[in-house]
Coordinates of C-alpha atoms and ligand atoms in Angstrom, one line a residue:
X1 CA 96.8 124.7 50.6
X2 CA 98.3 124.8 54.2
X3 CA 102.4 124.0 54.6
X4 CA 104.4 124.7 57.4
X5 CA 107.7 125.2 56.8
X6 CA 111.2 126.2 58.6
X7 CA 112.5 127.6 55.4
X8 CA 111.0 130.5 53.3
X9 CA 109.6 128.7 50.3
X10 CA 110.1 129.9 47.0
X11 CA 106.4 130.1 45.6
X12 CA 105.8 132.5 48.7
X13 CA 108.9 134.3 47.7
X14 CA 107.4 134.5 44.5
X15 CA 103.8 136.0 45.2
X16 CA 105.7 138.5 47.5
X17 CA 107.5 139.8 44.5
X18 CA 104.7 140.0 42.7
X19 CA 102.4 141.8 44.9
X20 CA 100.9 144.9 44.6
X21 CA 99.5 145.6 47.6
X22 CA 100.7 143.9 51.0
X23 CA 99.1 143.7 55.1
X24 CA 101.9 143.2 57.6
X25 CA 99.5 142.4 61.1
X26 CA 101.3 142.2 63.9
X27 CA 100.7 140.5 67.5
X28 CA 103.0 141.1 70.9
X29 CA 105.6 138.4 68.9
X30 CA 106.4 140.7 66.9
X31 CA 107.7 142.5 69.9
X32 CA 109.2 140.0 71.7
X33 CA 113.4 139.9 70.8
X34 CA 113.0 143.9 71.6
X35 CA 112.5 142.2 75.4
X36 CA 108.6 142.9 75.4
X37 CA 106.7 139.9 77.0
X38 CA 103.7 138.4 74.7
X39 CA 100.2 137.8 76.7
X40 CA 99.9 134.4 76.1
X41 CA 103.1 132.5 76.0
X42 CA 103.9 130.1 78.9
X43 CA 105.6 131.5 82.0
X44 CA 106.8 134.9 80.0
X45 CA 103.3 136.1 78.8
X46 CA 101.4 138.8 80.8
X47 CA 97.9 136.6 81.4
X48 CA 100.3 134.0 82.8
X49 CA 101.4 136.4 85.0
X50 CA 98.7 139.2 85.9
X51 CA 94.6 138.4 85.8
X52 CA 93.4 140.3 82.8
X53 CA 90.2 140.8 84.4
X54 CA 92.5 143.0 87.6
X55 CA 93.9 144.8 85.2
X56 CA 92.6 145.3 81.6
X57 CA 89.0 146.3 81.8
X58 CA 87.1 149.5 82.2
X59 CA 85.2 147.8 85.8
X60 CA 89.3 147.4 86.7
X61 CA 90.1 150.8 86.5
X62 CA 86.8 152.4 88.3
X63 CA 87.9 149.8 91.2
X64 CA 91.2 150.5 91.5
X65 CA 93.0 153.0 89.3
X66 CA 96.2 153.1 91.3
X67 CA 96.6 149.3 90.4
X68 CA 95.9 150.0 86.9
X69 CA 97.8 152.9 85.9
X70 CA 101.0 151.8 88.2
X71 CA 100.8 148.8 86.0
X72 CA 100.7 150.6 82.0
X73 CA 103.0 152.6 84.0
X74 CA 105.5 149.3 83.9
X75 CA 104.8 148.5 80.1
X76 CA 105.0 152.2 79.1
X77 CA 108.6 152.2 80.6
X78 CA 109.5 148.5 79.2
X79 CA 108.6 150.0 75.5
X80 CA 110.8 153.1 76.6
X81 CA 114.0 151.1 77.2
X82 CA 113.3 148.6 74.3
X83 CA 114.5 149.0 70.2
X84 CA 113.0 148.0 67.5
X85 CA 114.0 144.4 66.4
X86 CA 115.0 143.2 63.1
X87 CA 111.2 142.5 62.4
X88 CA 110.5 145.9 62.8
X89 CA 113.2 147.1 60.4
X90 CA 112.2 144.7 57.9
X91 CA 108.5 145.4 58.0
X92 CA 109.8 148.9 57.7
X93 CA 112.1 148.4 54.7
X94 CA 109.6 146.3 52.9
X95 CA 107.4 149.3 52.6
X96 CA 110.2 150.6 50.5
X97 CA 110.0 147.3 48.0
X98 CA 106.4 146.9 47.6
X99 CA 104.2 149.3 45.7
X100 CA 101.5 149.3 48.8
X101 CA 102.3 148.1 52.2
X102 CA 99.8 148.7 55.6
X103 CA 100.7 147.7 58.9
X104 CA 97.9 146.9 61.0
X105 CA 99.1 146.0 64.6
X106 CA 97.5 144.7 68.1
X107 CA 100.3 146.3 69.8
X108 CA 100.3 149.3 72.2
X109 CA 104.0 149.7 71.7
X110 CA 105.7 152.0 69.2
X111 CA 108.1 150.0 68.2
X112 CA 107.4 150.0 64.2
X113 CA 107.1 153.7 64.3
X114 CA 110.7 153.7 65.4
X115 CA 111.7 151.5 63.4
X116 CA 110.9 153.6 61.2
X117 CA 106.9 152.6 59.7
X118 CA 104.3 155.3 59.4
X119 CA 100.7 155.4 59.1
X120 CA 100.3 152.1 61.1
X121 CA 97.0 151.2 62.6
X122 CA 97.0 150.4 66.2
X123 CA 93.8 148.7 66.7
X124 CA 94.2 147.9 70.2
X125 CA 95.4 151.6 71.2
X126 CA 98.9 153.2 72.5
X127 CA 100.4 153.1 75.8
X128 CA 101.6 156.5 74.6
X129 CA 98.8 158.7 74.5
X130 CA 96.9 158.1 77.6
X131 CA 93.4 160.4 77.7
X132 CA 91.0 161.6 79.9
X133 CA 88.8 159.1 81.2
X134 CA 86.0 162.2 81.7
X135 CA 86.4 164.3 78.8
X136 CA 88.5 162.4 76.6
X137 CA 91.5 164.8 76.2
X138 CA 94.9 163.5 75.3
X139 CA 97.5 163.6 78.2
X140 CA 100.9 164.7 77.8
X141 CA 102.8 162.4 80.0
X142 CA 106.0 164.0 81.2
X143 CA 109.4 163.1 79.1
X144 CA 111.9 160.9 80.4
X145 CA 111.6 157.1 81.4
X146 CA 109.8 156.4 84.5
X147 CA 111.4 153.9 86.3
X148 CA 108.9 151.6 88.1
X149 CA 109.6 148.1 89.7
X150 CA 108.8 144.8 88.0
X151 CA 105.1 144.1 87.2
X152 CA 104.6 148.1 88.3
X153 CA 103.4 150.0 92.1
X154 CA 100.5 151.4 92.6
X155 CA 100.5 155.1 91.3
X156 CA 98.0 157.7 91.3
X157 CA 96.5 158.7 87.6
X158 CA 97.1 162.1 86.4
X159 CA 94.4 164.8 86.8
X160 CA 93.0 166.2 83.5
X161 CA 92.2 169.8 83.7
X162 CA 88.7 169.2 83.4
X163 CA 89.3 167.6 86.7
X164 CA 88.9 163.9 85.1
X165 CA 91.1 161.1 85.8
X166 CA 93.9 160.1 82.8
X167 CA 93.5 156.5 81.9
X168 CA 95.9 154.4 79.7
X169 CA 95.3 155.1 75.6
X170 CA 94.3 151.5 75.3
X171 CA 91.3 149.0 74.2
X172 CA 90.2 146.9 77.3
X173 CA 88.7 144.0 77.1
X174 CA 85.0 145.1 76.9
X175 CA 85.4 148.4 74.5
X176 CA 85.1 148.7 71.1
X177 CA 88.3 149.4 68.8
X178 CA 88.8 152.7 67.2
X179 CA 86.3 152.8 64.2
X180 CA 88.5 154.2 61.6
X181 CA 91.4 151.7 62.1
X182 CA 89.3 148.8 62.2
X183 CA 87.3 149.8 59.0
X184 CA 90.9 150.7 57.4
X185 CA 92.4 147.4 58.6
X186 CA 89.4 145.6 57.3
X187 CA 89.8 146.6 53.6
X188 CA 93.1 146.6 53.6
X189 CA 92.8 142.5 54.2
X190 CA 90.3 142.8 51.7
X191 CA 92.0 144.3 49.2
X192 CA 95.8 142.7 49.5
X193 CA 97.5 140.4 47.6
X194 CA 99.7 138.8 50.4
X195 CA 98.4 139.0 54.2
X196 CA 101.3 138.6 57.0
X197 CA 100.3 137.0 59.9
X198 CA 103.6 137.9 62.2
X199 CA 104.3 137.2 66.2
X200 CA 100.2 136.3 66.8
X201 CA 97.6 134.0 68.5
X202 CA 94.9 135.0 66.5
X203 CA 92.9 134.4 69.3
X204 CA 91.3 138.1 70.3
X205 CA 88.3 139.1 68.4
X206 CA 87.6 141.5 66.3
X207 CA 91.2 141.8 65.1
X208 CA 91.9 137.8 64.8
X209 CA 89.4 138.1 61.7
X210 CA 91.8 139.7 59.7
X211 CA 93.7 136.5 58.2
X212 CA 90.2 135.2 57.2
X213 CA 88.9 138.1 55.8
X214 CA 91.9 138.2 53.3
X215 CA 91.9 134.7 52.4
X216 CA 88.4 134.4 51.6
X217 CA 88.9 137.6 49.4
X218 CA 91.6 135.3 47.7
X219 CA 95.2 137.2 49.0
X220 CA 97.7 134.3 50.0
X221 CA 98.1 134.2 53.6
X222 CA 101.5 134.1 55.1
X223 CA 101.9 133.0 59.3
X224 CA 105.4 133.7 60.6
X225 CA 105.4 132.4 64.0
X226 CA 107.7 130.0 66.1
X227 CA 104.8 127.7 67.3
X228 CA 101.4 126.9 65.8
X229 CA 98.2 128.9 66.5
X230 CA 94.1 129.3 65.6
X231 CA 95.1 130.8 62.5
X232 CA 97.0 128.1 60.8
X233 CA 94.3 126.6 58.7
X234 CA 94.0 130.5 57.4
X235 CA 97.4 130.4 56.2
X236 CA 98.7 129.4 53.1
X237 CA 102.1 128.6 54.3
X238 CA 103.2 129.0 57.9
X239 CA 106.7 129.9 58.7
X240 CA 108.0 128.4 61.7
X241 CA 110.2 130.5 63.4
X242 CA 111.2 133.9 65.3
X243 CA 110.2 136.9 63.4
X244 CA 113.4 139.0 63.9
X245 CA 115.3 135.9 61.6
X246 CA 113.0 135.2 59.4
X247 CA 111.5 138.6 58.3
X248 CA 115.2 140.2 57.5
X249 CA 115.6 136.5 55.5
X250 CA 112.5 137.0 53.8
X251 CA 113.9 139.9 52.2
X252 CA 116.6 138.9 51.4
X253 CA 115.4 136.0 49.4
X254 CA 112.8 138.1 47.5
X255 CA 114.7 141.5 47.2
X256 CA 118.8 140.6 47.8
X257 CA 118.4 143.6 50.5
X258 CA 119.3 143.5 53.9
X259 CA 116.8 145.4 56.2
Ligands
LIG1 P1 99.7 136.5 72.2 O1 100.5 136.6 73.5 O2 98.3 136.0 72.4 O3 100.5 135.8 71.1 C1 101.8 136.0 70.8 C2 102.2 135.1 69.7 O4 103.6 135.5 69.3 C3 102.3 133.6 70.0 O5 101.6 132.9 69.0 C4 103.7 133.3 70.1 O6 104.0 131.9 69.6 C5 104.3 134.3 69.1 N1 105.7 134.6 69.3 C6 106.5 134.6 70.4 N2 107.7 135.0 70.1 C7 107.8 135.3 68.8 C8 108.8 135.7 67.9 N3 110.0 136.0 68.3 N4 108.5 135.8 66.6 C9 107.2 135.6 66.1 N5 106.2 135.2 66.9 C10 106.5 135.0 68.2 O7 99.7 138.1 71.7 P2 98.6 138.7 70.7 O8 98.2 137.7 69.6 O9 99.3 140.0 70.2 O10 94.8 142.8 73.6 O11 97.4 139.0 71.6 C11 96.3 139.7 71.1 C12 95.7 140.6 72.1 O12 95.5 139.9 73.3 C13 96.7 141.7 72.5 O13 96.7 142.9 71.6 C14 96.1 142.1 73.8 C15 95.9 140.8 74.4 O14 95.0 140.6 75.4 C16 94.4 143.7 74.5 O15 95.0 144.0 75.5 C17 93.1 144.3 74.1

């Protein structure tokens, strides 16, 4: 069964309300009405506009670090001035309506956090707790916004105390994800009745396995996404649209609440 629909269709509505345990993975979409530009999407998305390979890999960063951090620098202060969208506050309130919910998210922001979700899985990192690229301490960044021009300037990393440069708290392309999350993220998909698909390509390996890994273990698989992707034939029903209208509909429809 794979049907794409505008409007939130009842027998989904249904499974929702019946579920015991849910998976809410999220991509950059999920992001996107808080003003947070995806990777992939045409003119807006960050690989349209910067070469992953300059930027996003551990060969980028021992050639030019300056380049590098300047640039996490820019998304670090583009999460600061964002909010969290009405996807995150639904995702947040429909912990409070199911009897198990786990967020599993590609995203370096902290946007569900403040929308109030805990315990999420960030499988891809955080741009908020850079490290030690020597030792592997965490950084404390200094409060306050930094204010940095569009697409970032060059900027010298921190210096750890071990003498180590800082590096962004992110997976490049090229590392492996944090071990715990991934295992975590794995059996949550495994174990789910209902799998959210929200505001992704599916197209970055390991974490674009997740859909699969729930709908062969027999949880309906729900997309939410405006255009189609790799993970449609996953997906028991795909909901066409932006995630900030149709997660607070969702809801509504299944629960009366409004996020
Ligand atoms: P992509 O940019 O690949 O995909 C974003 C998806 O969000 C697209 O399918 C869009 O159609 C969809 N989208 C856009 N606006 C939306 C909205 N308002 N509501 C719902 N969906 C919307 O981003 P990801 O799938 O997150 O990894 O990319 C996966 C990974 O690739 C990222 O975590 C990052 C990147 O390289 C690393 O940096 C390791």
């Amino acid at each position: 069964m794979n049907r794409n629909v505008a409007t939130i269709p009842q027998d989904l509505i249904a499974a929702l309300k019946k579920a015991k345990h849910v998976v809410v993975f999220t991509g950059a979409g999920v992001s996107a009405e808080s003003g947070i530009p995806t990777f992939r999407d045409s003119l807006t998305g960050l690989w349209e506009r910067f070469n992953a390979e300059d930027l996003a890999t551990p060969g980028a960063f021992r050639k030019d670090k300056e380049l590098v951090w300047g640039w996490y620098e820019w998304r670090r202060m583009k999460v600061l001035q964002a909010q969290p969208n009405p996807a995150h506050i639904a995702i947040a309130a429909l912990a409070t309506l199911v009897p198990k919910l786990t967020i599993v998210t590609q995203n370096v922001d902290d946007l569900h956090e403040r929308a109030g979700s805990t315990d999420v899985l960030h499988l891809h990192g955080s741009l908020h707790s850079p490290r030690c690229a020597t030792c592997g301490q965490a950084h404390i960044l200094p409060p306050g916004i930094p204010v940095e021009p569009e697409g970032g300037r060059r900027l010298s990393p921190p210096v750890c105390i071990c003498g180590g440069l800082v590096r962004p708290g992110v997976v490049w392309f090229g590392e492996d994800l944090p071990v715990r999350e991934l295992r975590q993220a794995f059996e949550a998909a495994q174990k789910c009745d209902v799998l959210f698909a929200i505001g992704t390509s599916g197209l970055v390996q390991p974490a674009a396995r997740i859909p699969s890994l729930a709908k062969q273990a027999g949880a309906c698989v729900v997309q939410v996404n405006p255009t189609s992707t790799g993970l449609d034939r996953e997906c028991t029903w795909s909901v066409r649209g932006a995630a900030g209208e149709i997660m607070p509909n969702l809801l509504q429809a299944a629960f009366g609440r409004t996020a």
